[in-house]
Amino acid sequence: MKNKIFIWICACFILVCGCHKEDDDDNSPFLDAETQVIKIVNQERSKAGLQPLQMNESLMRSSRIRAKEIKDKFSHTRPDGSGCFTVIEESMSYGAAGENIAAGQSDAESVMNSWMNSEGHRNNILSEKYTDIGVGCYEEENRLYWVQLFIGR
Protein backbone atom coordinates (compact mmCIF):
# COMPACT_ATOMS: atom_id res chain seq x y z
CA MET A 1 0.00 0.00 0.00
CA LYS A 2 2.84 2.41 0.85
CA ASN A 3 4.37 1.84 -2.60
CA LYS A 4 1.07 2.68 -4.32
CA ILE A 5 0.72 5.91 -2.32
CA PHE A 6 4.32 6.87 -3.10
CA ILE A 7 3.82 6.24 -6.81
CA TRP A 8 0.60 8.26 -6.77
CA ILE A 9 2.32 11.18 -4.99
CA CYS A 10 5.19 11.09 -7.49
CA ALA A 11 2.78 11.03 -10.43
CA CYS A 12 0.88 14.03 -9.04
CA PHE A 13 4.15 15.92 -8.46
CA ILE A 14 5.20 15.30 -12.06
CA LEU A 15 1.82 16.47 -13.34
CA VAL A 16 1.87 19.64 -11.26
CA CYS A 17 5.52 20.55 -11.68
CA GLY A 18 6.66 19.19 -14.97
CA CYS A 19 4.07 19.54 -17.67
CA HIS A 20 2.74 23.06 -17.98
CA LYS A 21 5.59 25.54 -18.05
CA GLU A 22 4.63 28.92 -19.53
CA ASP A 23 7.57 28.83 -21.92
CA ASP A 24 6.95 25.22 -22.97
CA ASP A 25 7.37 25.07 -26.76
CA ASP A 26 4.72 22.35 -27.00
CA ASN A 27 2.14 24.99 -26.06
CA SER A 28 2.81 27.28 -29.01
CA PRO A 29 0.36 30.16 -29.28
CA PHE A 30 0.57 29.55 -33.03
CA LEU A 31 -0.34 25.85 -32.96
CA ASP A 32 -3.42 26.42 -35.14
CA ALA A 33 -1.39 28.30 -37.76
CA GLU A 34 1.40 25.72 -37.65
CA THR A 35 -1.11 22.91 -38.09
CA GLN A 36 -2.76 24.81 -40.95
CA VAL A 37 0.61 25.04 -42.74
CA ILE A 38 0.97 21.25 -42.51
CA LYS A 39 -2.57 20.81 -43.84
CA ILE A 40 -1.79 23.05 -46.84
CA VAL A 41 1.54 21.26 -47.43
CA ASN A 42 -0.30 17.95 -47.61
CA GLN A 43 -2.95 19.42 -49.93
CA GLU A 44 -0.17 20.56 -52.29
CA ARG A 45 1.50 17.17 -52.06
CA SER A 46 -1.81 15.44 -52.83
CA LYS A 47 -2.27 17.61 -55.95
CA ALA A 48 1.19 16.44 -57.06
CA GLY A 49 0.34 12.77 -56.41
CA LEU A 50 2.65 12.54 -53.37
CA GLN A 51 2.16 10.91 -49.99
CA PRO A 52 1.31 13.24 -47.08
CA LEU A 53 3.99 14.22 -44.60
CA GLN A 54 3.53 13.19 -40.98
CA MET A 55 3.63 15.86 -38.30
CA ASN A 56 6.57 15.05 -36.05
CA GLU A 57 6.49 16.46 -32.50
CA SER A 58 10.27 16.56 -32.25
CA LEU A 59 10.46 18.51 -35.52
CA MET A 60 7.73 20.84 -34.24
CA ARG A 61 9.91 21.68 -31.23
CA SER A 62 12.97 22.11 -33.44
CA SER A 63 11.06 24.33 -35.88
CA ARG A 64 9.88 26.56 -33.04
CA ILE A 65 13.46 26.97 -31.85
CA ARG A 66 14.53 27.89 -35.39
CA ALA A 67 11.63 30.36 -35.76
CA LYS A 68 12.93 32.22 -32.70
CA GLU A 69 16.47 32.11 -34.06
CA ILE A 70 15.71 33.54 -37.49
CA LYS A 71 14.41 36.77 -35.99
CA ASP A 72 18.03 37.53 -35.07
CA LYS A 73 19.74 35.86 -38.02
CA PHE A 74 17.59 35.22 -41.07
CA SER A 75 19.69 32.41 -42.43
CA HIS A 76 19.95 28.65 -42.69
CA THR A 77 22.92 29.03 -40.35
CA ARG A 78 22.11 29.19 -36.65
CA PRO A 79 23.19 32.17 -34.53
CA ASP A 80 26.06 30.11 -33.07
CA GLY A 81 27.40 29.46 -36.60
CA SER A 82 26.29 25.84 -36.82
CA GLY A 83 24.09 24.48 -39.60
CA CYS A 84 20.31 24.64 -39.30
CA PHE A 85 19.94 20.87 -38.97
CA THR A 86 21.88 20.80 -35.69
CA VAL A 87 18.59 21.85 -34.08
CA ILE A 88 17.10 18.43 -34.86
CA GLU A 89 17.27 16.24 -31.77
CA GLU A 90 20.18 13.83 -31.74
CA SER A 91 17.85 10.94 -30.98
CA MET A 92 16.20 11.30 -34.40
CA SER A 93 17.65 9.35 -37.27
CA TYR A 94 17.03 10.55 -40.79
CA GLY A 95 18.48 10.20 -44.26
CA ALA A 96 17.55 13.58 -45.72
CA ALA A 97 16.62 16.98 -44.28
CA GLY A 98 15.38 20.32 -45.57
CA GLU A 99 14.45 23.70 -44.14
CA ASN A 100 12.22 26.53 -45.37
CA ILE A 101 12.26 29.91 -43.61
CA ALA A 102 10.12 33.00 -44.06
CA ALA A 103 9.34 36.26 -42.28
CA GLY A 104 6.56 38.80 -42.40
CA GLN A 105 3.66 36.71 -43.69
CA SER A 106 0.57 37.22 -41.56
CA ASP A 107 -0.95 33.72 -41.70
CA ALA A 108 -0.54 30.13 -42.88
CA GLU A 109 -2.04 30.78 -46.30
CA SER A 110 0.28 33.72 -46.96
CA VAL A 111 3.44 31.92 -45.95
CA MET A 112 2.50 28.85 -47.98
CA ASN A 113 1.76 31.06 -50.99
CA SER A 114 5.25 32.57 -50.64
CA TRP A 115 6.92 29.19 -50.33
CA MET A 116 4.99 27.64 -53.21
CA ASN A 117 5.99 30.56 -55.45
CA SER A 118 9.69 30.04 -54.71
CA GLU A 119 11.32 27.19 -56.61
CA GLY A 120 13.66 26.03 -53.83
CA HIS A 121 10.99 26.16 -51.14
CA ARG A 122 8.46 24.47 -53.39
CA ASN A 123 10.99 21.71 -54.13
CA ASN A 124 11.29 20.99 -50.39
CA ILE A 125 7.52 20.90 -49.94
CA LEU A 126 7.05 18.55 -52.89
CA SER A 127 10.12 16.37 -52.38
CA GLU A 128 9.50 12.63 -52.46
CA LYS A 129 12.43 12.04 -50.11
CA TYR A 130 10.70 13.57 -47.08
CA THR A 131 8.34 11.71 -44.76
CA ASP A 132 8.02 13.99 -41.71
CA ILE A 133 7.46 17.70 -41.12
CA GLY A 134 7.60 20.20 -38.30
CA VAL A 135 6.45 23.81 -38.47
CA GLY A 136 7.28 26.65 -36.13
CA CYS A 137 5.98 30.19 -35.91
CA TYR A 138 7.27 32.96 -33.66
CA GLU A 139 6.15 36.56 -33.24
CA GLU A 140 8.17 39.56 -32.17
CA GLU A 141 7.23 43.20 -32.62
CA ASN A 142 4.14 42.27 -34.67
CA ARG A 143 6.22 40.32 -37.20
CA LEU A 144 5.84 36.58 -37.71
CA TYR A 145 8.78 34.24 -38.39
CA TRP A 146 8.09 30.85 -39.97
CA VAL A 147 10.12 27.64 -40.28
CA GLN A 148 9.41 24.28 -41.86
CA LEU A 149 11.74 21.37 -41.16
CA PHE A 150 11.53 18.22 -43.24
CA ILE A 151 13.19 14.85 -42.78
CA GLY A 152 13.17 11.61 -44.70
CA ARG A 153 13.62 8.31 -42.91
Coordinates of N, CA and C in Angstrom, one line a residue:
M1 N 0.8 -1.2 0.0 CA 0.0 0.0 0.0 C 0.9 1.3 0.0
K2 N 2.0 1.2 0.8 CA 2.8 2.4 0.8 C 3.4 2.7 -0.5
N3 N 3.8 1.6 -1.3 CA 4.4 1.8 -2.6 C 3.4 2.5 -3.5
K4 N 2.1 2.1 -3.5 CA 1.1 2.7 -4.3 C 0.9 4.2 -4.0
I5 N 0.9 4.5 -2.7 CA 0.7 5.9 -2.3 C 1.9 6.7 -2.8
F6 N 3.1 6.2 -2.7 CA 4.3 6.9 -3.1 C 4.3 7.1 -4.6
I7 N 3.9 6.1 -5.4 CA 3.8 6.2 -6.8 C 2.8 7.3 -7.2
W8 N 1.6 7.3 -6.5 CA 0.6 8.3 -6.8 C 1.1 9.7 -6.5
I9 N 1.8 9.9 -5.3 CA 2.3 11.2 -5.0 C 3.3 11.6 -6.0
C10 N 4.2 10.7 -6.5 CA 5.2 11.1 -7.5 C 4.5 11.5 -8.8
A11 N 3.5 10.7 -9.2 CA 2.8 11.0 -10.4 C 2.1 12.4 -10.3
C12 N 1.5 12.7 -9.2 CA 0.9 14.0 -9.0 C 1.9 15.1 -9.1
F13 N 3.1 14.9 -8.5 CA 4.1 15.9 -8.5 C 4.6 16.2 -9.9
I14 N 4.8 15.1 -10.7 CA 5.2 15.3 -12.1 C 4.1 16.1 -12.8
L15 N 2.9 15.8 -12.6 CA 1.8 16.5 -13.3 C 1.8 17.9 -13.0
V16 N 1.9 18.3 -11.7 CA 1.9 19.6 -11.3 C 3.1 20.4 -11.6
C17 N 4.3 19.8 -11.5 CA 5.5 20.6 -11.7 C 6.2 20.4 -13.1
G18 N 5.9 19.4 -13.8 CA 6.7 19.2 -15.0 C 6.0 19.3 -16.3
C19 N 4.7 19.6 -16.4 CA 4.1 19.5 -17.7 C 3.6 20.9 -18.2
H20 N 3.4 21.9 -17.5 CA 2.7 23.1 -18.0 C 3.6 24.3 -17.7
K21 N 4.8 24.3 -18.2 CA 5.6 25.5 -18.0 C 5.1 26.6 -19.0
E22 N 5.1 27.9 -18.6 CA 4.6 28.9 -19.5 C 5.4 29.0 -20.8
D23 N 6.7 28.7 -20.7 CA 7.6 28.8 -21.9 C 7.7 27.5 -22.6
D24 N 6.9 26.5 -22.3 CA 7.0 25.2 -23.0 C 6.6 25.3 -24.4
D25 N 7.6 25.0 -25.3 CA 7.4 25.1 -26.8 C 6.2 24.2 -27.3
D26 N 5.8 23.2 -26.5 CA 4.7 22.3 -27.0 C 3.4 23.1 -26.9
N27 N 3.4 24.2 -26.2 CA 2.1 25.0 -26.1 C 2.3 26.3 -26.9
S28 N 2.6 26.1 -28.1 CA 2.8 27.3 -29.0 C 1.5 28.0 -29.2
P29 N 1.6 29.4 -29.0 CA 0.4 30.2 -29.3 C 0.0 30.1 -30.8
F30 N 0.8 29.6 -31.6 CA 0.6 29.5 -33.0 C 0.3 28.1 -33.5
L31 N -0.1 27.2 -32.6 CA -0.3 25.9 -33.0 C -1.4 25.7 -34.1
D32 N -2.4 26.5 -34.1 CA -3.4 26.4 -35.1 C -2.8 26.8 -36.5
A33 N -2.0 27.9 -36.5 CA -1.4 28.3 -37.8 C -0.4 27.3 -38.2
E34 N 0.4 26.7 -37.3 CA 1.4 25.7 -37.6 C 0.7 24.5 -38.2
T35 N -0.4 24.1 -37.6 CA -1.1 22.9 -38.1 C -1.7 23.2 -39.5
Q36 N -2.2 24.4 -39.7 CA -2.8 24.8 -41.0 C -1.7 24.7 -42.0
V37 N -0.5 25.1 -41.8 CA 0.6 25.0 -42.7 C 0.8 23.6 -43.2
I38 N 0.8 22.7 -42.2 CA 1.0 21.2 -42.5 C -0.2 20.8 -43.4
K39 N -1.4 21.2 -43.0 CA -2.6 20.8 -43.8 C -2.4 21.3 -45.3
I40 N -2.0 22.5 -45.5 CA -1.8 23.1 -46.8 C -0.6 22.3 -47.6
V41 N 0.4 22.0 -46.8 CA 1.5 21.3 -47.4 C 1.0 20.0 -48.0
N42 N 0.2 19.3 -47.2 CA -0.3 18.0 -47.6 C -1.3 18.1 -48.7
Q43 N -2.1 19.2 -48.8 CA -2.9 19.4 -49.9 C -2.1 19.6 -51.2
E44 N -1.0 20.4 -51.1 CA -0.2 20.6 -52.3 C 0.5 19.2 -52.7
R45 N 0.9 18.5 -51.7 CA 1.5 17.2 -52.1 C 0.5 16.2 -52.7
S46 N -0.8 16.3 -52.2 CA -1.8 15.4 -52.8 C -2.1 15.8 -54.3
K47 N -2.1 17.1 -54.6 CA -2.3 17.6 -56.0 C -1.2 17.1 -56.9
A48 N 0.0 16.9 -56.3 CA 1.2 16.4 -57.1 C 1.3 14.9 -57.1
G49 N 0.3 14.2 -56.4 CA 0.3 12.8 -56.4 C 1.3 12.2 -55.4
L50 N 1.7 13.0 -54.4 CA 2.6 12.5 -53.4 C 2.0 12.1 -52.1
Q51 N 2.6 11.3 -51.3 CA 2.2 10.9 -50.0 C 2.2 12.1 -49.0
P52 N 1.3 12.2 -48.1 CA 1.3 13.2 -47.1 C 2.5 13.1 -46.1
L53 N 2.9 14.2 -45.6 CA 4.0 14.2 -44.6 C 3.3 14.1 -43.2
Q54 N 4.0 13.4 -42.3 CA 3.5 13.2 -41.0 C 4.1 14.3 -40.1
M55 N 3.2 14.9 -39.3 CA 3.6 15.9 -38.3 C 4.5 15.1 -37.3
N56 N 5.6 15.7 -37.0 CA 6.6 15.0 -36.0 C 6.8 16.0 -34.9
E57 N 6.4 15.6 -33.7 CA 6.5 16.5 -32.5 C 7.9 17.0 -32.2
S58 N 8.9 16.1 -32.4 CA 10.3 16.6 -32.2 C 10.6 17.7 -33.3
L59 N 10.2 17.5 -34.5 CA 10.5 18.5 -35.5 C 9.7 19.8 -35.2
M60 N 8.5 19.7 -34.6 CA 7.7 20.8 -34.2 C 8.5 21.7 -33.2
R61 N 9.1 21.0 -32.2 CA 9.9 21.7 -31.2 C 11.1 22.3 -31.9
S62 N 11.8 21.6 -32.8 CA 13.0 22.1 -33.4 C 12.6 23.3 -34.3
S63 N 11.5 23.2 -35.0 CA 11.1 24.3 -35.9 C 10.7 25.6 -35.1
R64 N 10.2 25.4 -33.9 CA 9.9 26.6 -33.0 C 11.2 27.2 -32.5
I65 N 12.1 26.4 -32.2 CA 13.5 27.0 -31.8 C 14.0 27.8 -33.0
R66 N 14.0 27.2 -34.2 CA 14.5 27.9 -35.4 C 13.8 29.2 -35.7
A67 N 12.4 29.2 -35.5 CA 11.6 30.4 -35.8 C 12.1 31.5 -34.9
K68 N 12.4 31.2 -33.6 CA 12.9 32.2 -32.7 C 14.3 32.7 -33.1
E69 N 15.1 31.8 -33.6 CA 16.5 32.1 -34.1 C 16.5 33.0 -35.3
I70 N 15.6 32.8 -36.2 CA 15.7 33.5 -37.5 C 15.3 35.0 -37.3
K71 N 14.7 35.4 -36.2 CA 14.4 36.8 -36.0 C 15.7 37.5 -35.8
D72 N 16.7 36.9 -35.3 CA 18.0 37.5 -35.1 C 19.0 37.3 -36.2
K73 N 18.9 36.2 -36.9 CA 19.7 35.9 -38.0 C 18.9 35.1 -39.0
F74 N 18.4 35.8 -40.1 CA 17.6 35.2 -41.1 C 18.5 34.5 -42.0
S75 N 18.7 33.2 -41.7 CA 19.7 32.4 -42.4 C 19.5 30.9 -42.1
H76 N 20.0 30.1 -43.0 CA 19.9 28.6 -42.7 C 21.1 28.3 -41.8
T77 N 21.9 29.2 -41.3 CA 22.9 29.0 -40.3 C 22.4 29.5 -39.0
R78 N 22.6 28.8 -38.0 CA 22.1 29.2 -36.6 C 23.0 30.3 -36.1
P79 N 22.4 31.1 -35.1 CA 23.2 32.2 -34.5 C 24.6 31.8 -34.0
D80 N 24.8 30.5 -33.6 CA 26.1 30.1 -33.1 C 27.0 29.7 -34.2
G81 N 26.6 29.8 -35.5 CA 27.4 29.5 -36.6 C 27.2 28.0 -37.1
S82 N 26.5 27.2 -36.4 CA 26.3 25.8 -36.8 C 25.2 25.8 -37.9
G83 N 25.1 24.7 -38.6 CA 24.1 24.5 -39.6 C 22.7 24.3 -39.0
C84 N 21.7 24.6 -39.8 CA 20.3 24.6 -39.3 C 19.9 23.3 -38.8
F85 N 20.4 22.2 -39.4 CA 19.9 20.9 -39.0 C 20.5 20.4 -37.6
T86 N 21.4 21.2 -37.0 CA 21.9 20.8 -35.7 C 20.8 21.0 -34.6
V87 N 19.7 21.7 -35.0 CA 18.6 21.8 -34.1 C 17.8 20.6 -33.9
I88 N 17.9 19.7 -34.9 CA 17.1 18.4 -34.9 C 17.7 17.5 -33.8
E89 N 16.8 17.0 -32.9 CA 17.3 16.2 -31.8 C 18.2 15.1 -32.2
E90 N 19.2 14.9 -31.4 CA 20.2 13.8 -31.7 C 19.6 12.4 -31.8
S91 N 18.5 12.3 -31.0 CA 17.9 10.9 -31.0 C 17.1 10.6 -32.3
M92 N 16.9 11.6 -33.1 CA 16.2 11.3 -34.4 C 17.2 10.8 -35.5
S93 N 16.8 9.8 -36.1 CA 17.6 9.3 -37.3 C 16.9 9.7 -38.6
Y94 N 17.6 10.2 -39.5 CA 17.0 10.5 -40.8 C 18.1 10.5 -41.9
G95 N 17.6 10.3 -43.1 CA 18.5 10.2 -44.3 C 18.6 11.5 -45.0
A96 N 17.6 12.3 -45.0 CA 17.5 13.6 -45.7 C 16.9 14.6 -44.9
A97 N 17.2 15.9 -45.0 CA 16.6 17.0 -44.3 C 16.6 18.2 -45.1
G98 N 15.5 19.1 -44.9 CA 15.4 20.3 -45.6 C 14.8 21.3 -44.6
E99 N 15.0 22.6 -45.0 CA 14.5 23.7 -44.1 C 13.9 24.8 -45.1
N100 N 12.7 25.3 -44.8 CA 12.2 26.5 -45.4 C 12.1 27.6 -44.3
I101 N 12.5 28.8 -44.6 CA 12.3 29.9 -43.6 C 11.5 31.1 -44.3
A102 N 10.8 31.8 -43.5 CA 10.1 33.0 -44.1 C 9.9 34.0 -42.9
A103 N 9.6 35.2 -43.3 CA 9.3 36.3 -42.3 C 8.4 37.3 -42.9
G104 N 7.4 37.7 -42.0 CA 6.6 38.8 -42.4 C 5.2 38.4 -42.8
Q105 N 5.0 37.1 -43.3 CA 3.7 36.7 -43.7 C 2.7 36.6 -42.5
S106 N 1.5 37.1 -42.7 CA 0.6 37.2 -41.6 C -0.2 36.0 -41.2
D107 N -0.2 34.9 -42.0 CA -1.0 33.7 -41.7 C -0.4 32.5 -42.5
A108 N -1.0 31.4 -42.2 CA -0.5 30.1 -42.9 C -0.7 30.2 -44.4
E109 N -1.8 30.7 -44.9 CA -2.0 30.8 -46.3 C -1.0 31.7 -47.0
S110 N -0.7 32.8 -46.4 CA 0.3 33.7 -47.0 C 1.7 33.1 -47.0
V111 N 2.1 32.5 -45.9 CA 3.4 31.9 -46.0 C 3.5 30.8 -46.9
M112 N 2.5 30.0 -47.0 CA 2.5 28.9 -48.0 C 2.5 29.4 -49.4
N113 N 1.8 30.5 -49.7 CA 1.8 31.1 -51.0 C 3.2 31.5 -51.4
S114 N 3.9 32.1 -50.4 CA 5.3 32.6 -50.6 C 6.2 31.4 -50.9
W115 N 6.1 30.4 -50.1 CA 6.9 29.2 -50.3 C 6.6 28.5 -51.6
M116 N 5.3 28.3 -52.0 CA 5.0 27.6 -53.2 C 5.4 28.4 -54.5
N117 N 5.6 29.7 -54.3 CA 6.0 30.6 -55.5 C 7.5 30.8 -55.5
S118 N 8.2 30.0 -54.7 CA 9.7 30.0 -54.7 C 10.2 28.6 -55.0
E119 N 10.9 28.5 -56.1 CA 11.3 27.2 -56.6 C 12.0 26.3 -55.6
G120 N 13.0 26.8 -54.8 CA 13.7 26.0 -53.8 C 12.8 25.6 -52.7
H121 N 11.9 26.5 -52.2 CA 11.0 26.2 -51.1 C 9.9 25.2 -51.6
R122 N 9.4 25.4 -52.8 CA 8.5 24.5 -53.4 C 9.1 23.1 -53.5
N123 N 10.3 23.0 -54.0 CA 11.0 21.7 -54.1 C 11.0 21.0 -52.8
N124 N 11.3 21.7 -51.7 CA 11.3 21.0 -50.4 C 9.9 20.5 -50.1
I125 N 8.9 21.3 -50.3 CA 7.5 20.9 -49.9 C 7.1 19.7 -50.7
L126 N 7.5 19.6 -52.0 CA 7.1 18.5 -52.9 C 8.1 17.4 -53.1
S127 N 9.1 17.4 -52.2 CA 10.1 16.4 -52.4 C 9.6 15.0 -52.0
E128 N 9.9 14.0 -52.8 CA 9.5 12.6 -52.5 C 10.4 12.0 -51.4
K129 N 11.5 12.6 -51.1 CA 12.4 12.0 -50.1 C 12.0 12.3 -48.7
Y130 N 11.1 13.2 -48.4 CA 10.7 13.6 -47.1 C 9.5 12.8 -46.6
T131 N 9.4 12.5 -45.3 CA 8.3 11.7 -44.8 C 7.7 12.4 -43.6
D132 N 8.5 13.3 -42.9 CA 8.0 14.0 -41.7 C 8.2 15.5 -41.8
I133 N 7.4 16.2 -41.1 CA 7.5 17.7 -41.1 C 7.2 18.3 -39.7
G134 N 7.9 19.4 -39.5 CA 7.6 20.2 -38.3 C 7.5 21.6 -38.8
V135 N 6.6 22.4 -38.1 CA 6.5 23.8 -38.5 C 6.5 24.6 -37.2
G136 N 7.2 25.7 -37.3 CA 7.3 26.7 -36.1 C 6.9 28.1 -36.6
C137 N 6.3 28.8 -35.7 CA 6.0 30.2 -35.9 C 6.3 31.0 -34.6
Y138 N 6.9 32.1 -34.8 CA 7.3 33.0 -33.7 C 7.0 34.4 -34.0
E139 N 6.5 35.2 -33.0 CA 6.1 36.6 -33.2 C 7.0 37.5 -32.3
E140 N 7.5 38.5 -32.9 CA 8.2 39.6 -32.2 C 7.9 40.9 -32.9
E141 N 7.5 41.9 -32.1 CA 7.2 43.2 -32.6 C 6.3 43.2 -33.8
N142 N 5.2 42.4 -33.7 CA 4.1 42.3 -34.7 C 4.6 41.7 -36.0
R143 N 5.7 41.0 -36.0 CA 6.2 40.3 -37.2 C 6.3 38.8 -36.9
L144 N 5.8 38.0 -37.9 CA 5.8 36.6 -37.7 C 7.0 36.0 -38.5
Y145 N 7.7 35.0 -37.8 CA 8.8 34.2 -38.4 C 8.3 32.8 -38.5
W146 N 8.6 32.2 -39.7 CA 8.1 30.9 -40.0 C 9.2 29.9 -40.3
V147 N 9.1 28.7 -39.9 CA 10.1 27.6 -40.3 C 9.4 26.3 -40.5
Q148 N 9.8 25.7 -41.6 CA 9.4 24.3 -41.9 C 10.7 23.5 -41.8
L149 N 10.7 22.4 -41.1 CA 11.7 21.4 -41.2 C 11.2 20.1 -41.7
F150 N 11.9 19.5 -42.6 CA 11.5 18.2 -43.2 C 12.6 17.2 -43.0
I151 N 12.2 15.9 -42.8 CA 13.2 14.8 -42.8 C 12.6 13.7 -43.6
G152 N 13.5 12.9 -44.1 CA 13.2 11.6 -44.7 C 13.8 10.5 -44.0
R153 N 13.1 9.4 -43.7 CA 13.6 8.3 -42.9 C 14.0 7.2 -43.8

